[in-house]
Coordinates of N, CA, C and O in Angstrom, one line a residue:
M5 N -146.8 -35.4 -0.1 CA -146.0 -36.0 1.0 C -144.9 -36.9 0.4 O -145.2 -37.8 -0.3
S6 N -143.7 -36.5 0.6 CA -142.6 -37.3 0.0 C -142.0 -38.2 1.0 O -142.3 -38.2 2.2
A7 N -141.2 -39.2 0.5 CA -140.6 -40.2 1.4 C -139.7 -39.5 2.4 O -139.6 -40.0 3.5
S8 N -139.1 -38.4 2.1 CA -138.2 -37.8 3.0 C -138.9 -37.0 4.1 O -138.3 -36.8 5.2
S9 N -140.1 -36.6 3.9 CA -140.9 -35.8 4.9 C -141.7 -36.7 5.8 O -142.4 -36.2 6.7
T10 N -141.7 -38.0 5.6 CA -142.5 -38.9 6.5 C -141.8 -39.1 7.8 O -140.6 -39.1 7.8
P11 N -142.5 -39.2 8.9 CA -141.9 -39.4 10.2 C -141.2 -40.8 10.2 O -141.6 -41.7 9.5
R12 N -140.3 -40.9 11.1 CA -139.6 -42.2 11.2 C -140.5 -43.3 11.7 O -141.3 -43.1 12.6
G13 N -140.5 -44.4 11.1 CA -141.4 -45.5 11.5 C -142.7 -45.6 10.7 O -143.5 -46.5 10.9
Y14 N -142.9 -44.7 9.7 CA -144.1 -44.7 8.9 C -143.7 -45.1 7.5 O -142.6 -44.8 7.0
V15 N -144.6 -45.7 6.8 CA -144.5 -46.1 5.4 C -145.6 -45.5 4.6 O -146.7 -45.5 5.1
V16 N -145.3 -44.9 3.5 CA -146.3 -44.2 2.7 C -146.7 -45.2 1.6 O -145.9 -45.7 0.9
T17 N -148.0 -45.4 1.5 CA -148.6 -46.3 0.5 C -148.9 -45.5 -0.8 O -148.8 -44.3 -0.8
K18 N -149.4 -46.3 -1.8 CA -149.7 -45.6 -3.1 C -150.8 -44.5 -3.0 O -150.8 -43.6 -3.7
D19 N -151.8 -44.8 -2.1 CA -152.9 -43.8 -2.0 C -152.5 -42.7 -1.0 O -153.4 -42.0 -0.5
W20 N -151.3 -42.5 -0.6 CA -150.8 -41.4 0.2 C -151.3 -41.5 1.6 O -151.5 -40.4 2.2
M21 N -151.6 -42.6 2.1 CA -152.2 -42.7 3.4 C -151.0 -43.2 4.3 O -150.4 -44.2 4.0
A22 N -150.7 -42.5 5.4 CA -149.6 -42.9 6.2 C -150.0 -44.1 7.1 O -151.0 -44.1 7.7
V23 N -149.2 -45.2 7.0 CA -149.5 -46.4 7.8 C -148.3 -46.6 8.7 O -147.2 -46.7 8.3
Q24 N -148.6 -46.7 10.0 CA -147.5 -46.9 11.0 C -147.1 -48.4 11.1 O -148.0 -49.3 10.9
R25 N -145.8 -48.6 11.3 CA -145.4 -50.0 11.5 C -145.9 -50.6 12.7 O -146.2 -49.9 13.7
G26 N -146.1 -51.9 12.8 CA -146.5 -52.6 14.0 C -148.0 -52.9 14.0 O -148.6 -53.0 12.9
N27 N -148.5 -53.0 15.2 CA -149.9 -53.4 15.3 C -150.9 -52.2 15.4 O -152.0 -52.3 15.6
H28 N -150.3 -51.0 15.2 CA -151.1 -49.8 15.3 C -151.3 -49.2 13.9 O -150.4 -49.2 13.1
M29 N -152.4 -48.6 13.7 CA -152.7 -48.0 12.4 C -153.4 -46.7 12.7 O -154.4 -46.7 13.4
P30 N -153.0 -45.6 12.2 CA -153.7 -44.3 12.4 C -155.2 -44.4 11.9 O -155.4 -45.0 10.9
A31 N -156.1 -43.7 12.7 CA -157.5 -43.7 12.3 C -157.8 -42.5 11.4 O -158.9 -42.1 11.3
T32 N -156.8 -41.9 10.8 CA -157.0 -40.7 10.0 C -156.8 -41.0 8.6 O -156.1 -42.0 8.2
C33 N -157.4 -40.3 7.7 CA -157.3 -40.5 6.3 C -156.2 -39.5 5.8 O -156.0 -38.5 6.3
G34 N -155.6 -40.0 4.7 CA -154.5 -39.1 4.1 C -155.0 -37.8 3.6 O -154.5 -36.8 3.9
Y35 N -156.1 -37.8 2.9 CA -156.8 -36.6 2.4 C -158.3 -36.8 2.5 O -158.7 -38.0 2.3
P36 N -159.1 -35.8 2.7 CA -160.5 -36.0 3.0 C -161.3 -36.7 1.9 O -162.3 -37.2 2.1
G37 N -160.8 -36.7 0.7 CA -161.6 -37.2 -0.4 C -161.7 -38.7 -0.5 O -162.6 -39.2 -1.1
D38 N -160.9 -39.5 0.2 CA -160.9 -40.9 0.1 C -161.7 -41.6 1.2 O -161.6 -42.8 1.3
C39 N -162.4 -40.9 2.1 CA -163.1 -41.5 3.2 C -164.6 -41.3 2.9 O -165.0 -40.3 2.4
R40 N -165.4 -42.3 3.3 CA -166.8 -42.2 3.2 C -167.5 -41.4 4.3 O -168.5 -40.9 4.2
R41 N -166.9 -41.4 5.5 CA -167.4 -40.7 6.6 C -166.4 -39.6 7.0 O -165.2 -39.6 6.5
P42 N -166.8 -38.7 7.9 CA -165.8 -37.6 8.2 C -164.5 -38.2 8.8 O -164.5 -39.2 9.4
T43 N -163.5 -37.4 8.6 CA -162.2 -37.8 9.1 C -162.2 -37.9 10.6 O -162.7 -37.1 11.3
V44 N -161.6 -39.0 11.1 CA -161.5 -39.2 12.5 C -160.1 -38.9 13.0 O -159.1 -39.5 12.4
W45 N -159.9 -38.0 13.9 CA -158.6 -37.6 14.4 C -158.3 -38.1 15.8 O -157.9 -37.4 16.7
S46 N -158.7 -39.4 16.0 CA -158.6 -39.9 17.4 C -157.4 -40.6 17.8 O -157.2 -41.1 18.9
G47 N -156.4 -40.8 16.9 CA -155.2 -41.4 17.3 C -155.0 -42.8 16.6 O -155.3 -42.9 15.4
A48 N -154.6 -43.8 17.3 CA -154.3 -45.1 16.7 C -155.4 -46.1 17.0 O -156.0 -46.1 18.1
V49 N -155.7 -47.0 16.1 CA -156.7 -48.1 16.3 C -155.9 -49.4 16.3 O -155.0 -49.6 15.6
Q50 N -156.2 -50.2 17.3 CA -155.5 -51.5 17.4 C -156.0 -52.4 16.2 O -157.2 -52.5 15.9
V51 N -155.0 -53.0 15.6 CA -155.3 -54.0 14.5 C -154.6 -55.3 14.9 O -153.4 -55.2 15.2
R52 N -155.3 -56.4 14.8 CA -154.7 -57.7 15.2 C -155.0 -58.7 14.1 O -156.1 -58.8 13.6
Y53 N -154.0 -59.5 13.8 CA -154.1 -60.6 12.9 C -153.7 -61.9 13.5 O -152.8 -61.9 14.3
R54 N -154.4 -63.0 13.2 CA -154.0 -64.3 13.7 C -153.4 -65.1 12.5 O -154.0 -65.1 11.4
Y55 N -152.3 -65.7 12.7 CA -151.7 -66.5 11.7 C -151.5 -67.9 12.2 O -151.2 -68.2 13.4
R56 N -151.6 -68.9 11.3 CA -151.3 -70.3 11.6 C -150.1 -70.7 10.7 O -150.2 -70.5 9.5
L57 N -149.1 -71.2 11.4 CA -147.9 -71.6 10.6 C -147.8 -73.1 10.4 O -148.2 -73.9 11.3
Y58 N -147.4 -73.5 9.2 CA -147.3 -74.9 8.9 C -145.8 -75.1 8.4 O -145.5 -75.1 7.2
P59 N -144.9 -75.2 9.4 CA -143.5 -75.3 8.9 C -143.2 -76.7 8.2 O -143.8 -77.7 8.5
S60 N -142.2 -76.6 7.3 CA -141.8 -77.8 6.6 C -141.0 -78.7 7.6 O -140.6 -78.2 8.7
P61 N -140.7 -79.9 7.3 CA -140.0 -80.8 8.2 C -138.6 -80.2 8.6 O -138.2 -80.3 9.7
G62 N -137.9 -79.6 7.6 CA -136.6 -78.9 7.9 C -136.8 -77.8 8.9 O -136.0 -77.6 9.8
Q63 N -137.8 -77.0 8.7 CA -138.1 -75.9 9.6 C -138.5 -76.4 11.0 O -138.2 -75.8 12.0
Q64 N -139.3 -77.5 11.0 CA -139.7 -78.1 12.3 C -138.4 -78.5 13.1 O -138.3 -78.3 14.3
Q65 N -137.5 -79.1 12.4 CA -136.2 -79.5 13.0 C -135.4 -78.3 13.5 O -134.9 -78.4 14.7
A66 N -135.4 -77.3 12.8 CA -134.6 -76.1 13.2 C -135.3 -75.4 14.4 O -134.7 -75.0 15.4
L67 N -136.7 -75.4 14.4 CA -137.4 -74.8 15.5 C -137.2 -75.6 16.8 O -137.0 -75.1 17.9
A68 N -137.2 -77.0 16.6 CA -137.0 -77.9 17.8 C -135.6 -77.7 18.4 O -135.4 -77.7 19.6
R69 N -134.6 -77.4 17.5 CA -133.3 -77.2 18.0 C -133.2 -75.9 18.8 O -132.6 -75.9 19.8
V70 N -133.8 -74.8 18.2 CA -133.8 -73.6 18.9 C -134.5 -73.7 20.3 O -134.0 -73.2 21.3
F71 N -135.7 -74.3 20.3 CA -136.5 -74.4 21.5 C -135.7 -75.3 22.6 O -135.7 -75.0 23.8
G72 N -135.1 -76.3 22.1 CA -134.3 -77.2 23.0 C -133.1 -76.4 23.6 O -132.8 -76.5 24.8
C73 N -132.4 -75.7 22.8 CA -131.3 -74.9 23.3 C -131.8 -73.8 24.3 O -131.1 -73.6 25.3
A74 N -132.9 -73.2 24.0 CA -133.4 -72.2 24.9 C -133.8 -72.8 26.2 O -133.6 -72.2 27.3
R75 N -134.4 -74.0 26.2 CA -134.7 -74.7 27.4 C -133.5 -75.0 28.3 O -133.5 -74.8 29.5
V76 N -132.4 -75.5 27.6 CA -131.2 -75.8 28.3 C -130.6 -74.5 28.9 O -130.2 -74.5 30.1
V77 N -130.6 -73.4 28.2 CA -130.0 -72.2 28.7 C -130.9 -71.6 29.9 O -130.3 -71.2 30.9
Y78 N -132.2 -71.7 29.8 CA -133.1 -71.3 30.9 C -132.8 -72.1 32.1 O -132.6 -71.5 33.2
N79 N -132.6 -73.4 32.0 CA -132.4 -74.3 33.2 C -131.0 -74.0 33.7 O -130.8 -74.0 35.0
D80 N -130.0 -73.7 32.9 CA -128.7 -73.3 33.3 C -128.7 -72.0 34.1 O -128.0 -71.9 35.1
C81 N -129.5 -71.1 33.6 CA -129.6 -69.8 34.3 C -130.2 -70.0 35.7 O -129.7 -69.4 36.7
L82 N -131.2 -70.8 35.8 CA -131.8 -71.1 37.1 C -130.8 -71.7 38.0 O -130.7 -71.4 39.2
R83 N -130.0 -72.7 37.5 CA -129.0 -73.4 38.3 C -127.9 -72.4 38.8 O -127.6 -72.4 40.0
V84 N -127.5 -71.5 37.9 CA -126.4 -70.5 38.3 C -127.0 -69.6 39.3 O -126.3 -69.2 40.3
R85 N -128.2 -69.1 39.2 CA -128.8 -68.2 40.1 C -129.0 -68.9 41.5 O -128.8 -68.3 42.5
D86 N -129.4 -70.1 41.5 CA -129.6 -70.9 42.7 C -128.3 -71.0 43.4 O -128.2 -70.9 44.7
Q87 N -127.2 -71.4 42.7 CA -125.9 -71.5 43.3 C -125.4 -70.2 43.9 O -124.9 -70.2 45.0
A88 N -125.6 -69.1 43.2 CA -125.2 -67.8 43.7 C -126.0 -67.4 44.9 O -125.4 -66.9 45.9
Y89 N -127.3 -67.7 44.9 CA -128.2 -67.4 46.0 C -127.8 -68.2 47.3 O -127.7 -67.7 48.4
A90 N -127.5 -69.5 47.1 CA -127.1 -70.4 48.2 C -125.7 -69.9 48.8 O -125.5 -70.1 50.0
A91 N -124.9 -69.4 47.9 CA -123.5 -69.0 48.4 C -123.6 -67.6 49.0 O -122.6 -67.1 49.5
G92 N -124.7 -66.9 48.9 CA -124.8 -65.5 49.4 C -124.2 -64.5 48.5 O -123.9 -63.4 48.9
E93 N -123.9 -64.9 47.2 CA -123.2 -64.1 46.3 C -124.3 -63.3 45.4 O -125.3 -63.8 45.1
K94 N -124.0 -62.0 45.2 CA -124.9 -61.2 44.4 C -124.3 -61.3 43.0 O -123.1 -60.9 42.7
I95 N -125.1 -61.7 42.0 CA -124.6 -61.9 40.7 C -125.4 -61.0 39.7 O -126.6 -61.0 39.8
S96 N -124.7 -60.4 38.8 CA -125.4 -59.5 37.8 C -126.0 -60.3 36.7 O -125.6 -61.4 36.4
D97 N -126.9 -59.7 36.0 CA -127.6 -60.4 34.8 C -126.6 -60.6 33.7 O -126.6 -61.7 33.1
T98 N -125.7 -59.7 33.5 CA -124.6 -59.9 32.4 C -123.7 -61.0 32.8 O -123.2 -61.7 31.9
Q99 N -123.4 -61.1 34.1 CA -122.5 -62.2 34.5 C -123.1 -63.6 34.3 O -122.5 -64.5 33.9
V100 N -124.4 -63.7 34.6 CA -125.2 -64.9 34.4 C -125.1 -65.3 32.9 O -124.9 -66.4 32.5
Q101 N -125.4 -64.3 32.1 CA -125.5 -64.5 30.6 C -124.1 -64.9 30.1 O -124.0 -65.8 29.3
R102 N -123.1 -64.3 30.7 CA -121.7 -64.6 30.2 C -121.4 -66.0 30.6 O -120.8 -66.8 29.8
R103 N -121.7 -66.5 31.8 CA -121.4 -67.8 32.2 C -122.2 -68.9 31.4 O -121.7 -69.9 31.1
V104 N -123.5 -68.6 31.2 CA -124.4 -69.6 30.7 C -124.3 -69.7 29.2 O -124.4 -70.7 28.6
I105 N -124.1 -68.5 28.5 CA -124.1 -68.6 27.0 C -122.6 -68.5 26.5 O -122.1 -69.4 25.8
T106 N -122.0 -67.4 26.8 CA -120.7 -67.1 26.2 C -119.6 -68.2 26.6 O -119.0 -68.8 25.7
L107 N -119.5 -68.4 27.9 CA -118.5 -69.4 28.3 C -118.9 -70.9 28.0 O -118.1 -71.7 27.7
A108 N -120.2 -71.1 28.0 CA -120.7 -72.5 27.7 C -120.4 -72.8 26.2 O -120.2 -74.0 25.9
K109 N -120.5 -71.8 25.3 CA -120.2 -72.1 23.9 C -118.8 -72.5 23.7 O -118.5 -73.2 22.7
A110 N -117.9 -72.1 24.6 CA -116.5 -72.4 24.4 C -116.1 -73.8 24.9 O -115.1 -74.4 24.5
T111 N -117.0 -74.4 25.7 CA -116.7 -75.8 26.2 C -117.1 -76.8 25.2 O -118.1 -76.6 24.4
P112 N -116.4 -77.9 25.1 CA -116.7 -79.0 24.1 C -118.1 -79.6 24.3 O -118.8 -79.9 23.3
E113 N -118.6 -79.8 25.5 CA -119.9 -80.4 25.8 C -121.1 -79.5 25.5 O -122.2 -80.0 25.3
R114 N -120.8 -78.2 25.4 CA -121.9 -77.3 25.0 C -121.6 -76.5 23.7 O -122.2 -75.5 23.5
A115 N -120.8 -77.0 22.9 CA -120.4 -76.3 21.7 C -121.6 -76.2 20.7 O -121.6 -75.3 19.8
W116 N -122.6 -77.1 20.8 CA -123.7 -77.1 20.0 C -124.6 -75.9 20.2 O -125.5 -75.6 19.3
L117 N -124.4 -75.1 21.3 CA -125.2 -73.9 21.5 C -124.8 -72.8 20.4 O -125.6 -71.9 20.1
A118 N -123.6 -73.0 19.9 CA -123.1 -72.0 18.9 C -123.9 -72.1 17.5 O -123.9 -71.2 16.8
G119 N -124.6 -73.2 17.3 CA -125.3 -73.4 16.1 C -126.7 -72.8 16.1 O -127.4 -72.9 15.1
V120 N -127.0 -72.1 17.1 CA -128.4 -71.5 17.3 C -128.2 -70.0 17.4 O -127.2 -69.5 17.9
A121 N -129.2 -69.2 16.9 CA -129.1 -67.8 17.0 C -129.1 -67.4 18.5 O -129.8 -67.9 19.3
S122 N -128.2 -66.5 18.8 CA -128.0 -66.1 20.2 C -129.2 -65.2 20.7 O -129.3 -65.1 21.9
V123 N -130.0 -64.7 19.9 CA -131.2 -63.9 20.3 C -132.1 -64.8 21.2 O -132.6 -64.4 22.2
A124 N -132.4 -66.0 20.7 CA -133.2 -66.9 21.5 C -132.6 -67.3 22.8 O -133.3 -67.4 23.9
L125 N -131.3 -67.4 22.9 CA -130.6 -67.8 24.1 C -130.6 -66.6 25.1 O -130.8 -66.8 26.3
V126 N -130.4 -65.4 24.6 CA -130.4 -64.3 25.5 C -131.8 -64.1 26.0 O -132.0 -63.7 27.2
Q127 N -132.8 -64.3 25.2 CA -134.2 -64.1 25.7 C -134.5 -65.2 26.7 O -135.2 -64.9 27.7
A128 N -134.0 -66.4 26.6 CA -134.2 -67.4 27.7 C -133.5 -66.9 29.0 O -134.1 -67.1 30.1
C129 N -132.4 -66.3 28.9 CA -131.7 -65.7 30.1 C -132.6 -64.6 30.7 O -132.8 -64.6 32.0
Q130 N -133.2 -63.8 29.9 CA -134.0 -62.7 30.4 C -135.3 -63.3 31.0 O -135.8 -62.7 32.0
D131 N -135.8 -64.4 30.4 CA -137.0 -65.0 31.0 C -136.7 -65.6 32.4 O -137.5 -65.4 33.3
A132 N -135.5 -66.2 32.6 CA -135.2 -66.7 33.9 C -135.0 -65.6 34.9 O -135.4 -65.7 36.0
R133 N -134.4 -64.5 34.4 CA -134.2 -63.3 35.3 C -135.6 -62.8 35.8 O -135.8 -62.5 36.9
R134 N -136.5 -62.7 34.8 CA -137.8 -62.2 35.2 C -138.6 -63.1 36.1 O -139.3 -62.7 37.0
A135 N -138.4 -64.4 35.9 CA -139.0 -65.4 36.8 C -138.5 -65.2 38.3 O -139.2 -65.3 39.2
Y136 N -137.1 -65.1 38.4 CA -136.5 -64.8 39.7 C -137.0 -63.5 40.3 O -137.3 -63.4 41.5
Q137 N -137.1 -62.5 39.5 CA -137.5 -61.2 40.0 C -139.0 -61.2 40.5 O -139.3 -60.7 41.5
N138 N -139.8 -61.9 39.8 CA -141.2 -62.1 40.2 C -141.3 -62.9 41.5 O -142.1 -62.5 42.4
W139 N -140.4 -63.9 41.7 CA -140.4 -64.7 42.9 C -139.9 -63.8 44.1 O -140.6 -63.8 45.1
F140 N -138.9 -63.1 43.9 CA -138.4 -62.2 45.0 C -139.4 -61.1 45.3 O -139.6 -60.8 46.5
D141 N -140.0 -60.5 44.3 CA -141.0 -59.5 44.5 C -142.2 -60.1 45.3 O -142.8 -59.4 46.1
S142 N -142.6 -61.3 45.0 CA -143.7 -62.0 45.7 C -143.3 -62.2 47.2 O -144.1 -62.1 48.0
L143 N -142.0 -62.6 47.4 CA -141.6 -62.8 48.8 C -141.6 -61.5 49.6 O -141.9 -61.6 50.8
K144 N -141.3 -60.4 49.0 CA -141.3 -59.1 49.7 C -142.5 -58.3 49.6 O -142.6 -57.2 49.9
D145 N -143.6 -58.9 49.1 CA -144.9 -58.3 49.0 C -144.9 -57.1 48.1 O -145.7 -56.1 48.3
R146 N -144.1 -57.1 47.1 CA -144.1 -56.0 46.1 C -144.8 -56.3 44.9 O -144.9 -55.6 43.9
R147 N -145.4 -57.5 44.9 CA -146.2 -58.0 43.7 C -147.6 -58.3 44.1 O -147.8 -58.9 45.2
K148 N -148.6 -57.8 43.4 CA -150.0 -58.1 43.7 C -150.3 -59.5 43.4 O -149.7 -60.2 42.6
G149 N -151.3 -60.0 44.0 CA -151.8 -61.3 43.8 C -151.3 -62.3 44.8 O -150.6 -62.0 45.7
P150 N -151.6 -63.6 44.5 CA -151.1 -64.6 45.4 C -149.6 -64.8 45.3 O -148.9 -64.4 44.3
K151 N -149.0 -65.4 46.3 CA -147.5 -65.7 46.3 C -147.2 -66.7 45.2 O -148.0 -67.6 45.0
I152 N -146.1 -66.5 44.6 CA -145.7 -67.4 43.6 C -144.5 -68.2 44.1 O -143.8 -67.8 45.0
R153 N -144.3 -69.4 43.5 CA -143.3 -70.3 43.9 C -142.0 -70.0 43.2 O -141.9 -69.2 42.3
H154 N -141.0 -70.7 43.7 CA -139.6 -70.6 43.1 C -139.8 -71.1 41.6 O -140.5 -72.0 41.4
P155 N -139.0 -70.4 40.7 CA -139.1 -70.8 39.3 C -138.7 -72.3 39.1 O -137.7 -72.7 39.7
K156 N -139.5 -73.0 38.3 CA -139.1 -74.4 38.1 C -138.4 -74.5 36.7 O -138.6 -73.7 35.8
P157 N -137.5 -75.5 36.6 CA -136.8 -75.7 35.3 C -137.8 -76.2 34.3 O -138.8 -76.8 34.6
R158 N -137.5 -75.8 33.0 CA -138.4 -76.2 31.9 C -138.0 -77.7 31.6 O -136.9 -78.1 31.7
R159 N -139.0 -78.4 31.1 CA -138.7 -79.8 30.8 C -139.2 -80.1 29.4 O -140.0 -79.3 28.8
K160 N -138.8 -81.2 28.9 CA -139.2 -81.6 27.5 C -140.6 -82.1 27.6 O -141.1 -82.7 28.6
R161 N -141.4 -81.7 26.6 CA -142.8 -82.2 26.6 C -143.0 -83.2 25.5 O -142.2 -83.2 24.5
G162 N -144.0 -84.1 25.6 CA -144.2 -85.1 24.6 C -143.3 -86.2 24.6 O -143.1 -86.9 23.6
L163 N -142.7 -86.5 25.8 CA -141.8 -87.6 25.9 C -142.6 -88.9 25.9 O -143.8 -88.9 26.4
P164 N -142.1 -90.0 25.4 CA -142.8 -91.2 25.4 C -143.0 -91.7 26.9 O -142.1 -91.4 27.7
V165 N -144.0 -92.5 27.1 CA -144.3 -93.0 28.4 C -143.3 -94.0 28.8 O -143.1 -95.0 28.0
H166 N -142.7 -93.9 29.9 CA -141.7 -94.9 30.4 C -142.4 -96.0 31.1 O -143.2 -95.7 32.0
P167 N -142.2 -97.3 30.7 CA -143.0 -98.4 31.3 C -142.7 -98.5 32.8 O -143.6 -99.1 33.5
A168 N -141.6 -98.0 33.4 CA -141.3 -98.2 34.8 C -142.0 -97.1 35.6 O -141.9 -97.2 36.9
D169 N -142.6 -96.1 35.0 CA -143.2 -95.0 35.8 C -144.7 -95.2 35.8 O -145.4 -94.9 34.9
P170 N -145.2 -95.7 37.0 CA -146.7 -96.1 37.0 C -147.6 -94.8 36.9 O -148.7 -94.9 36.4
Q171 N -147.1 -93.7 37.4 CA -148.0 -92.5 37.4 C -148.2 -92.0 35.9 O -149.3 -91.6 35.5
R172 N -147.1 -92.1 35.1 CA -147.2 -91.7 33.7 C -148.1 -92.7 32.9 O -148.8 -92.3 32.1
V173 N -148.0 -94.0 33.3 CA -148.8 -95.0 32.6 C -150.2 -94.8 32.9 O -151.1 -94.8 32.0
R174 N -150.6 -94.5 34.2 CA -151.9 -94.2 34.6 C -152.5 -93.0 33.9 O -153.6 -92.9 33.5
A175 N -151.6 -91.9 33.8 CA -152.1 -90.7 33.2 C -152.2 -90.8 31.7 O -153.1 -90.1 31.1
A176 N -151.5 -91.7 31.1 CA -151.6 -91.9 29.6 C -152.9 -92.6 29.2 O -153.3 -92.5 28.1
R177 N -153.5 -93.4 30.1 CA -154.7 -94.1 29.7 C -155.9 -93.3 29.6 O -156.2 -92.3 29.9

């Protein structure tokens, strides 16, 4: 089996066993001699690994920046969709993304969004779209299960307790 004859998405290891990319691994052996039991031709077996990451302080700061920008973009998407819904305007997903990411990066007060990978920002827009779609589907009984509420804005977590807020003081004790 040569590298040119392998299917797309497969990697050939030293022992000539084809291993598929991703979380799936074929349950077949490359050739019958390297298995202790008979060859299984059943398809793919799920393989899962758990990892724990310990980012350095610089990486923690970069992750916090990305997560904060994604939170801001998500909240902006909700605001834009709410405004369009209140005005009776039908707005496309690309138009929301253009307003919230592309045009926001051009403004001086949101220029810091350009310092973050756009993949995370686009995913935040898609998450907001999916939240709205689930809410509308729930209203029209196209979604199984209990009714869900209007999507809520994301908020910062781990904020220090403000002394003027008695509920937070009570909850912190």
